[in-house]
XYZ file of C-alpha atoms in Angstrom:
438
model
C -55.920 25.979 36.155
C -59.096 25.154 37.646
C -62.535 26.247 38.869
C -63.365 25.973 42.471
C -65.589 27.098 45.635
C -64.087 28.330 48.986
C -65.584 27.610 52.421
C -67.670 30.635 51.574
C -69.293 28.892 49.058
C -67.453 31.849 46.529
C -66.329 30.232 43.447
C -62.562 31.097 41.866
C -60.260 30.612 39.499
C -57.172 29.381 39.805
C -54.125 29.359 37.815
C -50.686 27.951 38.812
C -47.659 29.727 37.140
C -44.796 28.013 34.862
C -41.931 26.769 37.229
C -39.212 29.003 35.490
C -41.311 32.029 36.265
C -42.093 31.060 40.094
C -38.179 30.569 39.977
C -37.971 33.978 39.117
C -39.751 35.645 41.708
C -43.414 35.642 39.888
C -46.014 33.801 42.145
C -47.200 30.298 42.558
C -50.594 30.741 41.263
C -53.033 33.351 41.019
C -56.388 33.216 43.067
C -58.805 35.171 41.586
C -62.546 35.682 43.563
C -65.312 35.189 40.625
C -67.717 37.011 42.723
C -70.474 34.655 43.123
C -71.779 31.571 44.638
C -73.545 30.488 41.513
C -71.719 27.713 39.409
C -73.406 28.859 36.536
C -72.283 32.399 36.170
C -68.864 31.421 37.605
C -68.376 29.118 34.866
C -69.401 31.856 32.156
C -66.974 34.547 34.184
C -64.487 31.998 33.963
C -64.763 31.790 30.408
C -64.334 35.367 29.927
C -61.387 36.080 32.435
C -58.706 32.657 31.767
C -58.173 34.008 28.245
C -56.728 37.096 28.868
C -55.008 35.803 32.151
C -52.826 33.356 30.202
C -52.381 36.443 27.930
C -50.602 37.762 30.677
C -48.518 34.416 32.174
C -47.239 34.131 28.071
C -46.599 37.469 28.014
C -44.278 37.136 31.384
C -42.075 35.394 29.717
C -40.172 37.953 28.022
C -42.251 41.405 29.121
C -43.025 41.976 32.654
C -40.918 41.580 36.128
C -42.795 40.320 38.858
C -43.854 43.715 40.007
C -45.377 44.976 37.048
C -46.748 41.145 36.239
C -48.705 41.693 39.604
C -49.817 45.030 38.884
C -51.144 44.051 35.143
C -53.116 41.144 37.094
C -54.311 43.597 39.501
C -55.699 45.972 36.513
C -57.165 43.523 34.416
C -59.339 41.671 36.586
C -60.320 44.947 38.152
C -61.635 45.565 34.456
C -63.387 42.411 33.607
C -64.914 42.285 37.045
C -66.558 45.429 36.273
C -68.304 43.740 33.231
C -69.667 41.505 35.854
C -73.483 42.265 36.933
C -73.190 41.786 40.727
C -75.760 39.592 42.569
C -75.406 38.250 45.706
C -71.557 39.418 46.211
C -69.257 42.262 47.123
C -65.948 42.705 45.538
C -63.704 40.768 47.017
C -59.646 40.654 46.990
C -57.428 39.731 43.482
C -55.091 37.919 45.764
C -56.210 36.087 49.201
C -54.059 38.418 51.116
C -55.128 41.578 50.538
C -58.269 42.993 52.013
C -61.638 43.896 49.890
C -60.882 47.794 51.468
C -57.504 47.798 49.914
C -58.581 46.492 46.370
C -61.748 49.283 46.192
C -59.176 51.951 47.344
C -56.582 50.926 43.979
C -59.684 50.357 41.597
C -60.812 54.464 42.567
C -56.864 55.252 42.382
C -57.167 52.946 38.710
C -60.526 54.865 37.741
C -59.145 57.902 38.155
C -55.655 58.091 36.283
C -56.471 57.944 33.015
C -58.321 61.503 33.206
C -55.017 62.848 34.815
C -52.837 61.523 32.560
C -49.581 62.226 34.125
C -46.473 61.367 33.353
C -43.163 61.053 34.176
C -40.600 63.699 31.876
C -37.417 61.316 30.704
C -35.020 61.274 27.499
C -35.340 58.618 25.193
C -31.789 57.706 25.784
C -32.613 57.106 29.651
C -35.782 55.109 29.447
C -34.532 52.952 26.995
C -31.513 52.274 28.962
C -33.868 51.916 31.847
C -35.776 49.205 30.174
C -32.936 47.144 28.350
C -32.036 47.087 32.641
C -35.516 46.180 33.379
C -35.099 43.060 30.923
C -31.673 41.835 32.663
C -33.669 41.949 35.629
C -36.323 39.707 34.685
C -33.806 37.292 33.640
C -34.686 38.082 29.750
C -32.357 36.211 27.773
C -29.405 37.671 26.684
C -30.142 37.020 22.604
C -33.387 38.296 23.165
C -32.466 41.649 24.875
C -29.700 42.157 21.852
C -32.477 41.550 19.342
C -34.593 43.876 21.330
C -31.734 46.526 21.697
C -30.811 46.320 17.826
C -34.682 46.279 16.385
C -35.656 49.353 18.509
C -32.223 51.432 18.278
C -33.140 51.408 14.613
C -36.119 53.303 14.851
C -34.474 55.746 18.291
C -31.595 56.342 16.214
C -33.193 58.644 14.102
C -35.602 60.489 16.129
C -35.454 64.111 16.258
C -37.591 63.960 19.205
C -35.751 64.072 22.588
C -38.222 63.094 25.602
C -39.313 60.020 24.988
C -42.732 61.603 25.443
C -42.715 63.491 22.455
C -43.065 60.540 19.801
C -45.527 60.188 18.034
C -47.833 57.862 16.156
C -46.180 59.774 12.969
C -43.055 59.076 13.695
C -43.929 55.381 13.908
C -45.476 55.863 10.380
C -42.293 57.027 8.877
C -40.428 54.197 10.880
C -42.394 51.724 8.864
C -42.162 53.483 5.630
C -38.247 53.451 5.949
C -38.426 49.855 7.098
C -40.497 49.001 3.501
C -37.550 51.262 1.238
C -34.801 49.113 3.172
C -35.587 45.677 1.754
C -36.374 43.335 4.546
C -38.826 40.608 4.830
C -42.512 41.104 6.081
C -41.172 38.761 8.969
C -38.164 40.811 9.843
C -40.324 44.502 9.236
C -42.930 42.982 11.766
C -40.053 42.017 14.240
C -38.814 45.716 13.975
C -42.152 47.214 14.972
C -42.574 44.793 18.249
C -39.876 45.733 19.579
C -40.788 48.970 19.274
C -44.221 48.393 20.028
C -42.940 46.533 23.508
C -40.507 49.171 24.299
C -43.205 51.838 24.348
C -45.525 49.687 26.074
C -43.196 49.387 28.591
C -42.885 53.506 29.174
C -46.894 53.478 29.293
C -46.743 51.248 31.945
C -43.553 53.468 33.717
C -45.677 56.332 32.721
C -43.169 58.057 30.736
C -45.920 58.474 27.704
C -50.106 58.295 27.589
C -50.446 56.278 24.474
C -48.282 53.731 22.342
C -47.117 55.701 18.943
C -46.724 51.730 17.746
C -50.232 50.621 19.298
C -51.473 50.613 15.821
C -49.031 50.145 13.465
C -48.600 47.153 11.666
C -46.570 46.193 8.101
C -48.381 44.671 5.169
C -47.386 41.623 4.110
C -46.474 41.283 0.725
C -47.278 38.665 -2.419
C -44.928 35.505 -1.281
C -43.151 34.051 -3.915
C -43.212 30.506 -2.476
C -45.616 29.333 0.118
C -45.034 28.815 4.098
C -44.654 25.183 3.402
C -42.139 25.725 0.701
C -40.284 28.615 2.589
C -39.857 25.815 5.609
C -37.750 23.091 3.733
C -38.314 19.570 5.019
C -35.793 16.642 4.944
C -36.397 14.272 1.409
C -36.386 10.229 2.088
C -33.647 10.439 -0.263
C -31.276 12.929 1.087
C -32.075 11.367 4.519
C -30.895 7.873 3.272
C -27.940 9.749 1.723
C -27.049 11.257 5.642
C -27.699 7.894 7.717
C -25.541 5.775 5.407
C -22.834 8.203 4.922
C -19.505 7.441 6.405
C -19.184 10.618 7.894
C -22.365 10.433 9.924
C -21.727 6.918 10.359
C -18.438 7.503 12.422
C -20.028 10.341 14.553
C -20.173 9.461 18.117
C -23.372 7.985 19.535
C -24.518 11.425 20.481
C -24.629 12.783 17.212
C -26.550 10.517 16.064
C -29.081 10.164 18.642
C -30.221 14.227 18.500
C -30.725 13.613 14.854
C -32.504 10.564 15.146
C -34.249 12.617 18.191
C -35.273 15.933 16.223
C -36.561 13.642 13.310
C -38.531 11.151 14.784
C -39.598 13.213 17.980
C -40.177 16.788 16.283
C -37.587 18.085 18.933
C -36.111 21.831 18.327
C -32.206 21.576 18.421
C -31.696 23.299 21.331
C -34.199 21.100 22.725
C -32.665 17.593 22.494
C -29.129 19.361 23.047
C -29.780 20.151 26.770
C -31.640 17.447 27.993
C -30.496 15.654 30.848
C -30.773 12.141 31.636
C -33.564 13.207 34.618
C -35.547 14.450 31.757
C -35.909 10.467 29.984
C -38.900 9.565 32.493
C -41.718 7.873 33.157
C -45.393 9.133 32.435
C -48.325 7.433 32.624
C -46.865 4.352 32.018
C -44.980 5.399 28.897
C -41.273 6.309 28.626
C -41.187 10.145 27.775
C -38.420 12.922 27.319
C -39.436 16.303 29.708
C -38.782 19.281 27.778
C -38.249 21.844 30.586
C -35.988 24.135 31.573
C -35.500 22.863 35.212
C -31.980 21.974 34.933
C -29.238 24.183 34.861
C -28.630 26.940 31.672
C -31.715 25.172 30.336
C -34.220 27.094 28.226
C -37.461 26.596 26.686
C -39.087 29.438 23.775
C -42.653 29.341 25.315
C -44.818 28.424 27.881
C -46.536 25.933 25.064
C -42.846 24.540 24.789
C -43.215 22.921 28.500
C -44.182 19.097 27.610
C -43.426 15.686 27.950
C -43.390 13.374 25.206
C -44.081 9.412 24.293
C -40.552 7.972 23.144
C -40.695 6.930 19.971
C -40.753 2.720 19.348
C -37.876 3.045 16.626
C -35.634 5.081 19.225
C -36.132 2.054 21.754
C -35.635 -0.522 19.361
C -32.349 0.942 18.408
C -31.221 1.063 21.723
C -31.764 4.969 23.136
C -32.556 3.733 26.353
C -29.376 1.645 26.688
C -27.673 4.752 25.794
C -29.513 6.607 28.744
C -28.377 3.993 31.411
C -25.340 4.193 30.492
C -25.104 7.902 30.697
C -27.041 7.380 34.216
C -24.442 4.725 35.390
C -21.631 6.745 34.889
C -23.035 9.490 36.887
C -23.547 12.410 34.291
C -26.254 15.025 34.554
C -26.235 15.650 30.740
C -27.588 13.474 28.129
C -25.325 14.499 25.797
C -21.920 16.012 26.114
C -22.752 18.838 24.390
C -22.517 22.443 26.490
C -24.173 26.005 26.498
C -21.813 27.708 23.696
C -21.080 31.243 22.210
C -22.367 34.764 23.240
C -25.998 33.659 23.445
C -25.198 30.201 25.467
C -26.914 28.104 22.503
C -26.824 24.932 23.527
C -27.293 23.819 20.135
C -24.071 25.790 18.488
C -21.838 23.231 18.162
C -23.649 20.688 16.816
C -25.240 22.674 14.051
C -21.665 23.535 13.174
C -20.423 19.528 12.981
C -24.134 19.206 11.247
C -22.989 21.655 8.401
C -19.495 20.438 8.139
C -21.269 16.779 7.753
C -23.495 17.551 4.966
C -20.811 19.603 3.129
C -18.858 16.597 2.915
C -21.620 14.518 1.506
C -22.318 16.974 -1.515
C -24.813 19.107 0.248
C -23.919 22.445 -0.590
C -24.973 25.565 1.809
C -28.383 27.211 0.802
C -29.579 24.365 -0.864
C -29.941 22.169 1.738
C -32.248 21.470 4.355
C -30.843 22.141 8.240
C -30.820 20.868 11.333
C -34.124 22.530 12.071
C -35.631 20.911 9.190
C -35.989 17.747 10.854
C -38.617 19.145 13.257
C -40.723 20.327 9.911
C -40.495 16.781 8.192
C -41.921 15.163 11.838
C -44.623 17.782 11.835
C -45.103 17.373 8.242
C -45.488 13.882 8.612
C -47.867 14.323 10.588
C -49.878 17.047 8.076
C -50.024 14.543 5.202
C -51.480 11.445 7.389
C -54.332 13.805 8.735
C -53.306 14.015 12.607
C -55.090 16.885 14.820
C -53.696 20.209 15.163
C -54.169 20.859 18.566
C -52.442 16.699 19.034
C -49.473 18.452 16.896
C -49.284 21.641 18.771
C -49.138 19.476 22.276
C -46.489 17.045 21.012
C -44.224 19.721 19.614
C -45.049 22.525 21.618
C -46.663 24.933 19.694
C -49.492 27.084 20.772
C -52.293 25.935 19.499
C -54.613 28.503 17.422
C -58.088 27.381 18.631
C -59.189 29.471 21.619
C -61.572 26.179 22.353
C -58.595 23.918 22.082
C -55.889 25.884 23.552
C -57.361 27.724 26.719
C -60.600 24.963 27.816
C -59.612 22.028 26.613
C -57.710 19.344 28.742
C -53.692 18.108 27.905
C -54.248 14.829 25.971
C -53.339 11.652 27.469
C -49.857 10.389 27.289
C -51.263 7.244 25.516
C -52.693 8.952 22.319
C -49.691 10.949 22.090
C -47.607 7.974 22.001
C -49.840 6.510 19.294
C -49.589 10.075 16.931
C -45.641 8.938 17.576
C -45.654 5.535 16.168
C -47.221 6.643 13.000
C -44.052 8.333 12.232
C -42.360 6.194 9.834
C -39.311 6.151 7.311
C -38.779 2.266 6.490
C -35.906 2.822 3.966
C -33.845 4.096 7.069
C -35.094 2.149 9.696
C -34.172 -0.902 7.432
C -31.018 -0.180 7.523
C -28.387 -1.611 9.860
C -26.380 1.775 9.860
C -28.840 3.948 12.005
C -27.597 4.681 15.014
């Protein structure tokens, strides 16, 4: 994302879209005129426009198809432009391929449409079927679609309204109250409402409804018996030593041990580690790194923030990880490990997690009373937290969206050298002194 000045001296904002979106028919980038030839004014308008565009791009991974995305961008840009005080410019096109006159015509239409509030008459059942098809066309992951179906159908199954336009906020409130009575967790109830909200947001975009009945419906968070930190169990050093020094772990193939160690020392999600390709071990700014992306066949990342480079921890290099990579490359392997997408949801980490659970049981770690494979990531993050590492640094390393608007939207990425220094600070001396680590 950057600010640039066109040959006619007008300033533009340009944002490149992630490759995963471009591969699914989304535009390569967004070039948007800021309607000014003054740099100070352009910078101010850029600060207003970019956060809202970024939110659209983040939502595009699950909520939009390319056509809807372009329409939403146009609507957003025109709304933001209405707040601009025009001085020495006239309205310019949202995209360079459009003319000013066509944009003005579209703007007039969009301004007039809220007054008429026309909507298409369609049944709830038919609208929901179209919604699911839209998600499938947008290449949303099957697991995400199944969750949307299950949660939204829980609401739709008790509806008395046949037409989707007849659903009201009162229906949404009754559903929220029913969720309370059914005894699910706060997070689960929140997910149920979010799925319904997403469906009716799509209905509004399709002009099936004039308002989203779930727009302002929220769930009340109950007092927790455990803090968030306690809920996210991490590995104790005692359990780590027990795991690594066990004969059950040592008898596992190298790939199993490398995946375990990568999650512990790099903070990768299980799926991110299991789906790594040989080509994902690369050099960035002179530092050996993992590339976490979805460029490979069947690779997936959780969000746009998950796309990242992660410097390789020195302990992995010391224990021979780059030699392992070289051997896979010499054997002309595409994948770094032999795990494949498995199960109904094509989960790269399913088989690894099953193997890991059986290993834990074998060494006396009973189910429901032990840390999980995902807990390696929690352990890595907690180690950085205890060392007082800045949250924005941790977020870039582990692929979280940073909550701060200043850091998240306008701050540049940290250089690899700085990330490498942070990663080196994670140590488990009791493990590293052991010859049996890998």
